[in-house]
Short mmCIF file of C-alpha atoms in Angstrom, two decimals:
data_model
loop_
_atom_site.label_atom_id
_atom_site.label_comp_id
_atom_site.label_asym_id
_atom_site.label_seq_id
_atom_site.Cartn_x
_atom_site.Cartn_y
_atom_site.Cartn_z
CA UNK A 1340 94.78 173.73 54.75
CA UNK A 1341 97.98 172.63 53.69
CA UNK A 1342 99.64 173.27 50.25
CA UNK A 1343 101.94 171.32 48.09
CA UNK A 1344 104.32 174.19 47.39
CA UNK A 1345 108.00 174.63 46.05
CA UNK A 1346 110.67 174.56 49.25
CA UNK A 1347 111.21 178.36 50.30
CA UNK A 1348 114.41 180.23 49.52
CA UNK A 1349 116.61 181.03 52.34
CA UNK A 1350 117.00 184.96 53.22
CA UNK A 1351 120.27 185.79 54.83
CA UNK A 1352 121.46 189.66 56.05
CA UNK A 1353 124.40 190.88 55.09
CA UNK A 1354 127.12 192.06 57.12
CA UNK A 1355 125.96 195.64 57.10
CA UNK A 1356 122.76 195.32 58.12
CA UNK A 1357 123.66 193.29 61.03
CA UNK A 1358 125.63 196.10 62.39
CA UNK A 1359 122.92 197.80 62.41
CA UNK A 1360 120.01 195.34 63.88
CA UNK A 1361 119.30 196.24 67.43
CA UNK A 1362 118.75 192.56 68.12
CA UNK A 1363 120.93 189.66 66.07
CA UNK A 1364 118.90 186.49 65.93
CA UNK A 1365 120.01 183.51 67.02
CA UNK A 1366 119.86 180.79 64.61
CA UNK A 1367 117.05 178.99 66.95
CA UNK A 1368 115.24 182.32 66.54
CA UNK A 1369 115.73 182.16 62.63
CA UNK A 1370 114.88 178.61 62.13
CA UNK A 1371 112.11 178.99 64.69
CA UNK A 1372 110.26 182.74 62.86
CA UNK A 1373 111.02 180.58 59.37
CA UNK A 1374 108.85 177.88 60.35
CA UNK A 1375 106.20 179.23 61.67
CA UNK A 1376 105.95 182.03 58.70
CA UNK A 1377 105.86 178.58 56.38
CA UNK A 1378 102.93 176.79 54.87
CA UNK A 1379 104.72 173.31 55.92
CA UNK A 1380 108.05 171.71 57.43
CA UNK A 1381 108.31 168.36 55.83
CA UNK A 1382 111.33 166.18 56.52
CA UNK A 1383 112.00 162.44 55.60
CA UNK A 1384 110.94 160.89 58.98
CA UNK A 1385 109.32 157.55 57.45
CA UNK A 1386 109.24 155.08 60.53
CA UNK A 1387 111.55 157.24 62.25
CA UNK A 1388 108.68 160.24 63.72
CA UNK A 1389 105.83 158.84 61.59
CA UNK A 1390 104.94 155.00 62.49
CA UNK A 1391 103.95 154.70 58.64
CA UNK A 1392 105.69 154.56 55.07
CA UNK A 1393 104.43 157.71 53.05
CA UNK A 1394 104.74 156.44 49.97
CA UNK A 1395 102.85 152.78 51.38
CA UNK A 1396 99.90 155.33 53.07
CA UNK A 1397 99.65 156.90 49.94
CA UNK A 1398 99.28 154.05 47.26
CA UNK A 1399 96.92 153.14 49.78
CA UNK A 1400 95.08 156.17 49.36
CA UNK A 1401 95.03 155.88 45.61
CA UNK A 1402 93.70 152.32 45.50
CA UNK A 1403 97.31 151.11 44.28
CA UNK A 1404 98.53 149.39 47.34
CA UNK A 1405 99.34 146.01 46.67
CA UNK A 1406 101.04 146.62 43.45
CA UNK A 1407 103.49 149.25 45.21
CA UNK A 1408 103.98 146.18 47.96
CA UNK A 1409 105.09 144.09 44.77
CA UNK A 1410 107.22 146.45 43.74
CA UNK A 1411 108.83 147.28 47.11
CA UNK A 1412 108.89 143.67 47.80
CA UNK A 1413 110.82 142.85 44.58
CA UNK A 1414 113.49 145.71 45.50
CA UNK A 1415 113.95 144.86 49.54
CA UNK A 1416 114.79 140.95 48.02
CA UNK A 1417 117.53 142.97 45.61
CA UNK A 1418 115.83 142.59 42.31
CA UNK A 1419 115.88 146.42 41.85
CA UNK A 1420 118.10 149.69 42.63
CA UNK A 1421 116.40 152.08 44.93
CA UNK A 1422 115.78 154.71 42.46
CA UNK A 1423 114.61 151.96 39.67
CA UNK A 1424 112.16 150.77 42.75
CA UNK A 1425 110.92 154.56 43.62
CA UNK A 1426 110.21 155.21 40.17
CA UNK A 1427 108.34 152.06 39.46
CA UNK A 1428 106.48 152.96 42.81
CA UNK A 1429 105.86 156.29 40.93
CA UNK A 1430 104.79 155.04 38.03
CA UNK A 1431 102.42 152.26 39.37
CA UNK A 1432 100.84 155.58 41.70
CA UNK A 1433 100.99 158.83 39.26
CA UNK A 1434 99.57 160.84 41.92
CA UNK A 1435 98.29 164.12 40.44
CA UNK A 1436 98.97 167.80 42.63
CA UNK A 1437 95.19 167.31 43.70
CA UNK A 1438 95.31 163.73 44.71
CA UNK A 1439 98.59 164.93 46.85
CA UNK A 1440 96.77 167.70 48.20
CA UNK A 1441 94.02 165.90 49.36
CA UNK A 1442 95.74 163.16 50.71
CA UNK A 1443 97.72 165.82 53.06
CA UNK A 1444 94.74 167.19 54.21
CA UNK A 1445 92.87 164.57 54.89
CA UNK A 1446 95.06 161.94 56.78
CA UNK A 1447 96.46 162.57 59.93
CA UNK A 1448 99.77 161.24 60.49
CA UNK A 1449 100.89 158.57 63.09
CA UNK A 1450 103.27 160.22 65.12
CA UNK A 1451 105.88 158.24 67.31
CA UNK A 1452 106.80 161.43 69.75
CA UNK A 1453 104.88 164.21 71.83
CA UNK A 1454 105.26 167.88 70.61
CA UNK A 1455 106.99 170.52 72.39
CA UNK A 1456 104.46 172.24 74.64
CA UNK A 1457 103.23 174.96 72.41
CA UNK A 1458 103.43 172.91 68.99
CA UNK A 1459 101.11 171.73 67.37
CA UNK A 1460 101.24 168.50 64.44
CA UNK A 1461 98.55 168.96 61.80
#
C-alpha cells in the first residue's frame, strides 16, 4: 500500500565515522539502500515516464475533469500564470489525503519505459 507521506530527511556521516566504516558507500549504493528503505520515489515525470498528466488522471478520478480541462485550456491559450492555473486546478479538485491515497493505490500508472531487471513499478 502506498502512503502519502512527508519527503524523508537526508542522513549524511560525518567525517569520523567514515574513517572508520569498513566499507564507504558509493553514492549509487546510497541512493540505491535509500530507495528501497522508502515508502515511495515520486518525481515529476508527467508525459515524460508516465504517458498521462497527474493532475488530468486525477480530476478524472474525482469526477472534476472537464472543469480542470477549462481551466488548463484557458492557461495553455495565456489567459493565466502557471501558478494562478495550478491553483485554480486545485481549487476546482480539493482532493482530501484519502481521496489522494486512494487514487495512488488504485490506478496503475502508464509507463513509457521498461524497468531495470530487478525493479519493479507499482
Amino acid at each position: 500500500m502506498i502512503r502519502v507521506a512527508a519527503r524523508p530527511a537526508a542522513t549524511a556521516l560525518s567525517a569520523h565515522a567514515e574513517c572508520h566504516t569498513a566499507h564507504i558507500e558509493t553514492p549509487e549504493e546510497r541512493t540505491r539502500r535509500i530507495w528501497r528503505s522508502a515508502d515511495a520515489v515520486a518525481f515529476d515525470v508527467d508525459s515524460t515516464v508516465c504517458q498521462d498528466e497527474a493532475i488530468d488522471e486525477l480530476a478524472n478520478y474525482l469526477g472534476v475533469g472537464e472543469a480542470v480541462a477549462n481551466v488548463t485550456r484557458q492557461a495553455m491559450n495565456g489567459n493565466a500564470r502557471f501558478r494562478h492555473a495550478l491553483q485554480a486546478r486545485l481549487e476546482v479538485m480539493r482532493p482530501t489525503y484519502d481521496q489522494l491515497e486512494a487514487y495512488a493505490n488504485e490506478t496503475k500508472p502508464k509507463v513509457t519505459f521498461v524497468p531495470l531487471e530487478g525493479t519493479s513499478i507499482r
